[in-house]
Amino acid sequence: MANVLIVDDSSTMRKIISRSLRQAGLPVDDIYEAGDGIEGLSALGDKKVDLILSDINMPNMDGLEFIKQVRANGNNVPIVMITTEGGEDIIKEALSNGASASIKKPFTPDQLNEKLGGLL
Amino acid sequence: MTLDAAVGEATHLKEDDMARHVIDATKEVFSTMVMMDLEECYPLEDSVTHFHCSISGMVGLAGSYTGILAVHCPQSFAMKITSNMLGMDVDEMGEDVNDALGEIANMLGGYVKMVLSKGGMDINLSIPTIISGEEYSINSMAESDCVVVPFTFEEQKFLVSLKLHKE
């Protein structure tokens, strides 16, 4: 069973992702939440996390900078972007910063299962 | 209302095409995230600027195109949308409803950005803005025109509008 950190400035979206992870039947144990990249980095400091699901467009610290910081800290946990920002160049930048995959909002539990199944 | 002529020229999209993108995006977002199958109505001839007991969620686009994507709906329907998204009863206006409407606007803005942008880096989306109240008006200072599409779900009706300008 894996612990998942959801980083998204929308509390509604964090709840939807959390519920969808359960509905998809993925082997998820604890789910932690953060409202931006800064809170995400803080959560990584004191929690054991096996997978990060992160938005890109967030206040204070966006998802692209968040990935950079996570990798700069030597953390190799898989990071999947869940975002409305589906543009090819942005996804390329996220992948080059160290993201493992991306999922476009809106999504279904089946799409989560398909993308995340191999990472958990 | 019609789409700005420069937008049509740059995108090769007529207002009917842009309205179709707005309709497809809205129906997909509501079907997937809100568990509501919407019916669209014919786009309005005029923009709507005055709202009563409503809430408006908006995201701005800036870059090679500028504009605003907005969702305007009655507060009673906004609470129903939020209830469906959260999987729990929501019977008062507040942070949850604001957040839900903002996220819907954000997803619709992302869809429009995908239609307009070549790779995603030439247009930026703003963080969502919410306005709600008993009576309020929203007026754009720019001359750009827009697409306004009404949607219905059961007895409820709401609007999605897109105002665009080519830079």
PDB file of N, CA, C and O in Angstrom, chain B residues 73-124:
ATOM      1  N   CYS B  73     -23.775  31.143 -12.619  1.00  0.00           N
ATOM      2  CA  CYS B  73     -24.929  30.298 -12.313  1.00  0.00           C
ATOM      3  C   CYS B  73     -25.640  30.738 -11.042  1.00  0.00           C
ATOM      4  O   CYS B  73     -25.048  31.401 -10.179  1.00  0.00           O
ATOM      5  N   PRO B  74     -26.933  30.380 -10.924  1.00  0.00           N
ATOM      6  CA  PRO B  74     -27.673  30.713  -9.706  1.00  0.00           C
ATOM      7  C   PRO B  74     -27.014  30.056  -8.494  1.00  0.00           C
ATOM      8  O   PRO B  74     -26.461  28.953  -8.608  1.00  0.00           O
ATOM      9  N   GLN B  75     -27.099  30.710  -7.359  1.00  0.00           N
ATOM     10  CA  GLN B  75     -26.457  30.163  -6.162  1.00  0.00           C
ATOM     11  C   GLN B  75     -27.019  28.786  -5.798  1.00  0.00           C
ATOM     12  O   GLN B  75     -26.280  27.914  -5.352  1.00  0.00           O
ATOM     13  N   SER B  76     -28.320  28.594  -5.994  1.00  0.00           N
ATOM     14  CA  SER B  76     -28.929  27.303  -5.642  1.00  0.00           C
ATOM     15  C   SER B  76     -28.309  26.184  -6.490  1.00  0.00           C
ATOM     16  O   SER B  76     -28.020  25.086  -5.985  1.00  0.00           O
ATOM     17  N   PHE B  77     -28.080  26.466  -7.762  1.00  0.00           N
ATOM     18  CA  PHE B  77     -27.484  25.462  -8.630  1.00  0.00           C
ATOM     19  C   PHE B  77     -25.997  25.271  -8.309  1.00  0.00           C
ATOM     20  O   PHE B  77     -25.473  24.156  -8.389  1.00  0.00           O
ATOM     21  N   ALA B  78     -25.335  26.353  -7.932  1.00  0.00           N
ATOM     22  CA  ALA B  78     -23.912  26.251  -7.560  1.00  0.00           C
ATOM     23  C   ALA B  78     -23.732  25.316  -6.371  1.00  0.00           C
ATOM     24  O   ALA B  78     -22.766  24.549  -6.295  1.00  0.00           O
ATOM     25  N   MET B  79     -24.692  25.366  -5.427  1.00  0.00           N
ATOM     26  CA  MET B  79     -24.599  24.459  -4.269  1.00  0.00           C
ATOM     27  C   MET B  79     -24.825  23.012  -4.700  1.00  0.00           C
ATOM     28  O   MET B  79     -24.179  22.095  -4.178  1.00  0.00           O
ATOM     29  N   LYS B  80     -25.708  22.801  -5.682  1.00  0.00           N
ATOM     30  CA  LYS B  80     -25.946  21.443  -6.203  1.00  0.00           C
ATOM     31  C   LYS B  80     -24.685  20.922  -6.920  1.00  0.00           C
ATOM     32  O   LYS B  80     -24.287  19.765  -6.753  1.00  0.00           O
ATOM     33  N   ILE B  81     -24.060  21.793  -7.720  1.00  0.00           N
ATOM     34  CA  ILE B  81     -22.815  21.430  -8.415  1.00  0.00           C
ATOM     35  C   ILE B  81     -21.748  21.024  -7.387  1.00  0.00           C
ATOM     36  O   ILE B  81     -21.084  19.989  -7.519  1.00  0.00           O
ATOM     37  N   THR B  82     -21.612  21.853  -6.357  1.00  0.00           N
ATOM     38  CA  THR B  82     -20.593  21.595  -5.339  1.00  0.00           C
ATOM     39  C   THR B  82     -20.880  20.291  -4.600  1.00  0.00           C
ATOM     40  O   THR B  82     -19.964  19.502  -4.326  1.00  0.00           O
ATOM     41  N   SER B  83     -22.153  20.058  -4.287  1.00  0.00           N
ATOM     42  CA  SER B  83     -22.535  18.810  -3.611  1.00  0.00           C
ATOM     43  C   SER B  83     -22.113  17.610  -4.449  1.00  0.00           C
ATOM     44  O   SER B  83     -21.550  16.633  -3.931  1.00  0.00           O
ATOM     45  N   ASN B  84     -22.388  17.687  -5.746  1.00  0.00           N
ATOM     46  CA  ASN B  84     -22.025  16.564  -6.624  1.00  0.00           C
ATOM     47  C   ASN B  84     -20.510  16.375  -6.699  1.00  0.00           C
ATOM     48  O   ASN B  84     -20.006  15.251  -6.682  1.00  0.00           O
ATOM     49  N   MET B  85     -19.780  17.481  -6.790  1.00  0.00           N
ATOM     50  CA  MET B  85     -18.321  17.374  -6.908  1.00  0.00           C
ATOM     51  C   MET B  85     -17.693  16.796  -5.644  1.00  0.00           C
ATOM     52  O   MET B  85     -16.750  16.009  -5.708  1.00  0.00           O
ATOM     53  N   LEU B  86     -18.226  17.217  -4.488  1.00  0.00           N
ATOM     54  CA  LEU B  86     -17.627  16.782  -3.215  1.00  0.00           C
ATOM     55  C   LEU B  86     -18.206  15.468  -2.712  1.00  0.00           C
ATOM     56  O   LEU B  86     -17.633  14.848  -1.804  1.00  0.00           O
ATOM     57  N   GLY B  87     -19.356  15.061  -3.267  1.00  0.00           N
ATOM     58  CA  GLY B  87     -19.987  13.836  -2.780  1.00  0.00           C
ATOM     59  C   GLY B  87     -20.583  14.006  -1.401  1.00  0.00           C
ATOM     60  O   GLY B  87     -20.639  13.048  -0.623  1.00  0.00           O
ATOM     61  N   MET B  88     -21.020  15.224  -1.086  1.00  0.00           N
ATOM     62  CA  MET B  88     -21.656  15.496   0.212  1.00  0.00           C
ATOM     63  C   MET B  88     -22.608  16.677   0.046  1.00  0.00           C
ATOM     64  O   MET B  88     -22.470  17.464  -0.894  1.00  0.00           O
ATOM     65  N   ASP B  89     -23.613  16.762   0.945  1.00  0.00           N
ATOM     66  CA  ASP B  89     -24.583  17.853   0.826  1.00  0.00           C
ATOM     67  C   ASP B  89     -23.950  19.192   1.181  1.00  0.00           C
ATOM     68  O   ASP B  89     -23.316  19.323   2.229  1.00  0.00           O
ATOM     69  N   VAL B  90     -24.124  20.156   0.301  1.00  0.00           N
ATOM     70  CA  VAL B  90     -23.675  21.531   0.563  1.00  0.00           C
ATOM     71  C   VAL B  90     -24.911  22.419   0.462  1.00  0.00           C
ATOM     72  O   VAL B  90     -25.542  22.484  -0.603  1.00  0.00           O
ATOM     73  N   ASP B  91     -25.300  23.067   1.560  1.00  0.00           N
ATOM     74  CA  ASP B  91     -26.538  23.851   1.536  1.00  0.00           C
ATOM     75  C   ASP B  91     -26.323  25.304   1.930  1.00  0.00           C
ATOM     76  O   ASP B  91     -27.264  26.014   2.266  1.00  0.00           O
ATOM     77  N   GLU B  92     -25.057  25.745   1.909  1.00  0.00           N
ATOM     78  CA  GLU B  92     -24.828  27.178   2.110  1.00  0.00           C
ATOM     79  C   GLU B  92     -23.653  27.639   1.258  1.00  0.00           C
ATOM     80  O   GLU B  92     -22.740  26.871   0.947  1.00  0.00           O
ATOM     81  N   MET B  93     -23.730  28.914   0.857  1.00  0.00           N
ATOM     82  CA  MET B  93     -22.658  29.486   0.056  1.00  0.00           C
ATOM     83  C   MET B  93     -21.427  29.686   0.941  1.00  0.00           C
ATOM     84  O   MET B  93     -21.550  29.952   2.133  1.00  0.00           O
ATOM     85  N   GLY B  94     -20.255  29.540   0.357  1.00  0.00           N
ATOM     86  CA  GLY B  94     -19.033  29.719   1.138  1.00  0.00           C
ATOM     87  C   GLY B  94     -17.835  29.205   0.366  1.00  0.00           C
ATOM     88  O   GLY B  94     -17.866  29.100  -0.871  1.00  0.00           O
ATOM     89  N   GLU B  95     -16.780  28.876   1.096  1.00  0.00           N
ATOM     90  CA  GLU B  95     -15.509  28.502   0.489  1.00  0.00           C
ATOM     91  C   GLU B  95     -15.628  27.303  -0.457  1.00  0.00           C
ATOM     92  O   GLU B  95     -15.015  27.282  -1.522  1.00  0.00           O
ATOM     93  N   ASP B  96     -16.404  26.283  -0.044  1.00  0.00           N
ATOM     94  CA  ASP B  96     -16.521  25.090  -0.896  1.00  0.00           C
ATOM     95  C   ASP B  96     -17.131  25.439  -2.254  1.00  0.00           C
ATOM     96  O   ASP B  96     -16.661  24.968  -3.301  1.00  0.00           O
ATOM     97  N   VAL B  97     -18.188  26.252  -2.237  1.00  0.00           N
ATOM     98  CA  VAL B  97     -18.861  26.616  -3.500  1.00  0.00           C
ATOM     99  C   VAL B  97     -17.932  27.492  -4.340  1.00  0.00           C
ATOM    100  O   VAL B  97     -17.812  27.290  -5.560  1.00  0.00           O
ATOM    101  N   ASN B  98     -17.275  28.449  -3.703  1.00  0.00           N
ATOM    102  CA  ASN B  98     -16.321  29.300  -4.430  1.00  0.00           C
ATOM    103  C   ASN B  98     -15.237  28.450  -5.095  1.00  0.00           C
ATOM    104  O   ASN B  98     -14.887  28.653  -6.262  1.00  0.00           O
ATOM    105  N   ASP B  99     -14.704  27.503  -4.344  1.00  0.00           N
ATOM    106  CA  ASP B  99     -13.621  26.672  -4.854  1.00  0.00           C
ATOM    107  C   ASP B  99     -14.099  25.800  -6.020  1.00  0.00           C
ATOM    108  O   ASP B  99     -13.399  25.650  -7.029  1.00  0.00           O
ATOM    109  N   ALA B 100     -15.305  25.242  -5.878  1.00  0.00           N
ATOM    110  CA  ALA B 100     -15.830  24.364  -6.932  1.00  0.00           C
ATOM    111  C   ALA B 100     -16.059  25.140  -8.228  1.00  0.00           C
ATOM    112  O   ALA B 100     -15.658  24.688  -9.310  1.00  0.00           O
ATOM    113  N   LEU B 101     -16.669  26.322  -8.117  1.00  0.00           N
ATOM    114  CA  LEU B 101     -16.918  27.113  -9.328  1.00  0.00           C
ATOM    115  C   LEU B 101     -15.604  27.593  -9.944  1.00  0.00           C
ATOM    116  O   LEU B 101     -15.455  27.648 -11.160  1.00  0.00           O
ATOM    117  N   GLY B 102     -14.642  27.933  -9.094  1.00  0.00           N
ATOM    118  CA  GLY B 102     -13.334  28.345  -9.593  1.00  0.00           C
ATOM    119  C   GLY B 102     -12.649  27.216 -10.342  1.00  0.00           C
ATOM    120  O   GLY B 102     -12.027  27.431 -11.383  1.00  0.00           O
ATOM    121  N   GLU B 103     -12.764  26.013  -9.839  1.00  0.00           N
ATOM    122  CA  GLU B 103     -12.100  24.880 -10.490  1.00  0.00           C
ATOM    123  C   GLU B 103     -12.771  24.535 -11.813  1.00  0.00           C
ATOM    124  O   GLU B 103     -12.099  24.152 -12.772  1.00  0.00           O
ATOM    125  N   ILE B 104     -14.098  24.680 -11.871  1.00  0.00           N
ATOM    126  CA  ILE B 104     -14.780  24.451 -13.154  1.00  0.00           C
ATOM    127  C   ILE B 104     -14.307  25.482 -14.176  1.00  0.00           C
ATOM    128  O   ILE B 104     -13.982  25.136 -15.321  1.00  0.00           O
ATOM    129  N   ALA B 105     -14.257  26.748 -13.769  1.00  0.00           N
ATOM    130  CA  ALA B 105     -13.761  27.790 -14.678  1.00  0.00           C
ATOM    131  C   ALA B 105     -12.328  27.489 -15.107  1.00  0.00           C
ATOM    132  O   ALA B 105     -11.959  27.666 -16.279  1.00  0.00           O
ATOM    133  N   ASN B 106     -11.524  27.001 -14.181  1.00  0.00           N
ATOM    134  CA  ASN B 106     -10.132  26.673 -14.480  1.00  0.00           C
ATOM    135  C   ASN B 106     -10.024  25.552 -15.524  1.00  0.00           C
ATOM    136  O   ASN B 106      -9.231  25.632 -16.470  1.00  0.00           O
ATOM    137  N   MET B 107     -10.844  24.520 -15.362  1.00  0.00           N
ATOM    138  CA  MET B 107     -10.805  23.416 -16.331  1.00  0.00           C
ATOM    139  C   MET B 107     -11.283  23.868 -17.706  1.00  0.00           C
ATOM    140  O   MET B 107     -10.712  23.488 -18.732  1.00  0.00           O
ATOM    141  N   LEU B 108     -12.321  24.711 -17.728  1.00  0.00           N
ATOM    142  CA  LEU B 108     -12.816  25.213 -19.018  1.00  0.00           C
ATOM    143  C   LEU B 108     -11.786  26.146 -19.654  1.00  0.00           C
ATOM    144  O   LEU B 108     -11.569  26.114 -20.865  1.00  0.00           O
ATOM    145  N   GLY B 109     -11.141  26.967 -18.831  1.00  0.00           N
ATOM    146  CA  GLY B 109     -10.089  27.842 -19.345  1.00  0.00           C
ATOM    147  C   GLY B 109      -8.936  27.034 -19.924  1.00  0.00           C
ATOM    148  O   GLY B 109      -8.366  27.397 -20.957  1.00  0.00           O
ATOM    149  N   GLY B 110      -8.606  25.940 -19.270  1.00  0.00           N
ATOM    150  CA  GLY B 110      -7.541  25.071 -19.775  1.00  0.00           C
ATOM    151  C   GLY B 110      -7.894  24.469 -21.129  1.00  0.00           C
ATOM    152  O   GLY B 110      -7.044  24.362 -22.018  1.00  0.00           O
ATOM    153  N   TYR B 111      -9.148  24.132 -21.293  1.00  0.00           N
ATOM    154  CA  TYR B 111      -9.605  23.564 -22.570  1.00  0.00           C
ATOM    155  C   TYR B 111      -9.488  24.617 -23.678  1.00  0.00           C
ATOM    156  O   TYR B 111      -8.974  24.335 -24.770  1.00  0.00           O
ATOM    157  N   VAL B 112      -9.951  25.840 -23.377  1.00  0.00           N
ATOM    158  CA  VAL B 112      -9.880  26.916 -24.379  1.00  0.00           C
ATOM    159  C   VAL B 112      -8.431  27.218 -24.719  1.00  0.00           C
ATOM    160  O   VAL B 112      -8.065  27.434 -25.875  1.00  0.00           O
ATOM    161  N   LYS B 113      -7.581  27.215 -23.704  1.00  0.00           N
ATOM    162  CA  LYS B 113      -6.151  27.450 -23.931  1.00  0.00           C
ATOM    163  C   LYS B 113      -5.581  26.414 -24.889  1.00  0.00           C
ATOM    164  O   LYS B 113      -4.797  26.737 -25.776  1.00  0.00           O
ATOM    165  N   MET B 114      -5.988  25.162 -24.713  1.00  0.00           N
ATOM    166  CA  MET B 114      -5.508  24.091 -25.593  1.00  0.00           C
ATOM    167  C   MET B 114      -5.931  24.323 -27.041  1.00  0.00           C
ATOM    168  O   MET B 114      -5.206  24.010 -27.972  1.00  0.00           O
ATOM    169  N   VAL B 115      -7.134  24.880 -27.218  1.00  0.00           N
ATOM    170  CA  VAL B 115      -7.630  25.153 -28.568  1.00  0.00           C
ATOM    171  C   VAL B 115      -6.827  26.274 -29.216  1.00  0.00           C
ATOM    172  O   VAL B 115      -6.486  26.219 -30.401  1.00  0.00           O
ATOM    173  N   LEU B 116      -6.492  27.299 -28.431  1.00  0.00           N
ATOM    174  CA  LEU B 116      -5.869  28.505 -28.976  1.00  0.00           C
ATOM    175  C   LEU B 116      -4.349  28.438 -29.039  1.00  0.00           C
ATOM    176  O   LEU B 116      -3.726  29.070 -29.894  1.00  0.00           O
ATOM    177  N   SER B 117      -3.742  27.697 -28.111  1.00  0.00           N
ATOM    178  CA  SER B 117      -2.297  27.746 -27.958  1.00  0.00           C
ATOM    179  C   SER B 117      -1.608  26.676 -28.796  1.00  0.00           C
ATOM    180  O   SER B 117      -2.134  25.579 -28.967  1.00  0.00           O
ATOM    181  N   LYS B 118      -0.415  27.013 -29.266  1.00  0.00           N
ATOM    182  CA  LYS B 118       0.331  26.028 -30.052  1.00  0.00           C
ATOM    183  C   LYS B 118       0.952  24.962 -29.155  1.00  0.00           C
ATOM    184  O   LYS B 118       0.924  23.797 -29.465  1.00  0.00           O
ATOM    185  N   GLY B 119       1.555  25.389 -28.067  1.00  0.00           N
ATOM    186  CA  GLY B 119       2.187  24.386 -27.197  1.00  0.00           C
ATOM    187  C   GLY B 119       1.900  24.578 -25.721  1.00  0.00           C
ATOM    188  O   GLY B 119       2.332  23.787 -24.897  1.00  0.00           O
ATOM    189  N   GLY B 120       1.196  25.649 -25.400  1.00  0.00           N
ATOM    190  CA  GLY B 120       0.813  25.878 -24.011  1.00  0.00           C
ATOM    191  C   GLY B 120       1.615  26.969 -23.327  1.00  0.00           C
ATOM    192  O   GLY B 120       1.231  27.430 -22.261  1.00  0.00           O
ATOM    193  N   MET B 121       2.748  27.375 -23.935  1.00  0.00           N
ATOM    194  CA  MET B 121       3.594  28.363 -23.260  1.00  0.00           C
ATOM    195  C   MET B 121       3.255  29.798 -23.670  1.00  0.00           C
ATOM    196  O   MET B 121       3.697  30.738 -23.020  1.00  0.00           O
ATOM    197  N   ASP B 122       2.486  29.978 -24.747  1.00  0.00           N
ATOM    198  CA  ASP B 122       2.223  31.334 -25.242  1.00  0.00           C
ATOM    199  C   ASP B 122       0.995  31.973 -24.598  1.00  0.00           C
ATOM    200  O   ASP B 122       0.714  33.138 -24.822  1.00  0.00           O
ATOM    201  N   ILE B 123       0.248  31.199 -23.818  1.00  0.00           N
ATOM    202  CA  ILE B 123      -0.919  31.751 -23.113  1.00  0.00           C
ATOM    203  C   ILE B 123      -0.854  31.307 -21.654  1.00  0.00           C
ATOM    204  O   ILE B 123      -0.608  30.132 -21.377  1.00  0.00           O
ATOM    205  N   ASN B 124      -1.056  32.255 -20.745  1.00  0.00           N
ATOM    206  CA  ASN B 124      -1.105  31.920 -19.320  1.00  0.00           C
ATOM    207  C   ASN B 124      -2.522  32.018 -18.803  1.00  0.00           C
ATOM    208  O   ASN B 124      -3.283  32.906 -19.200  1.00  0.00           O
TER     209      ASN B 124
END
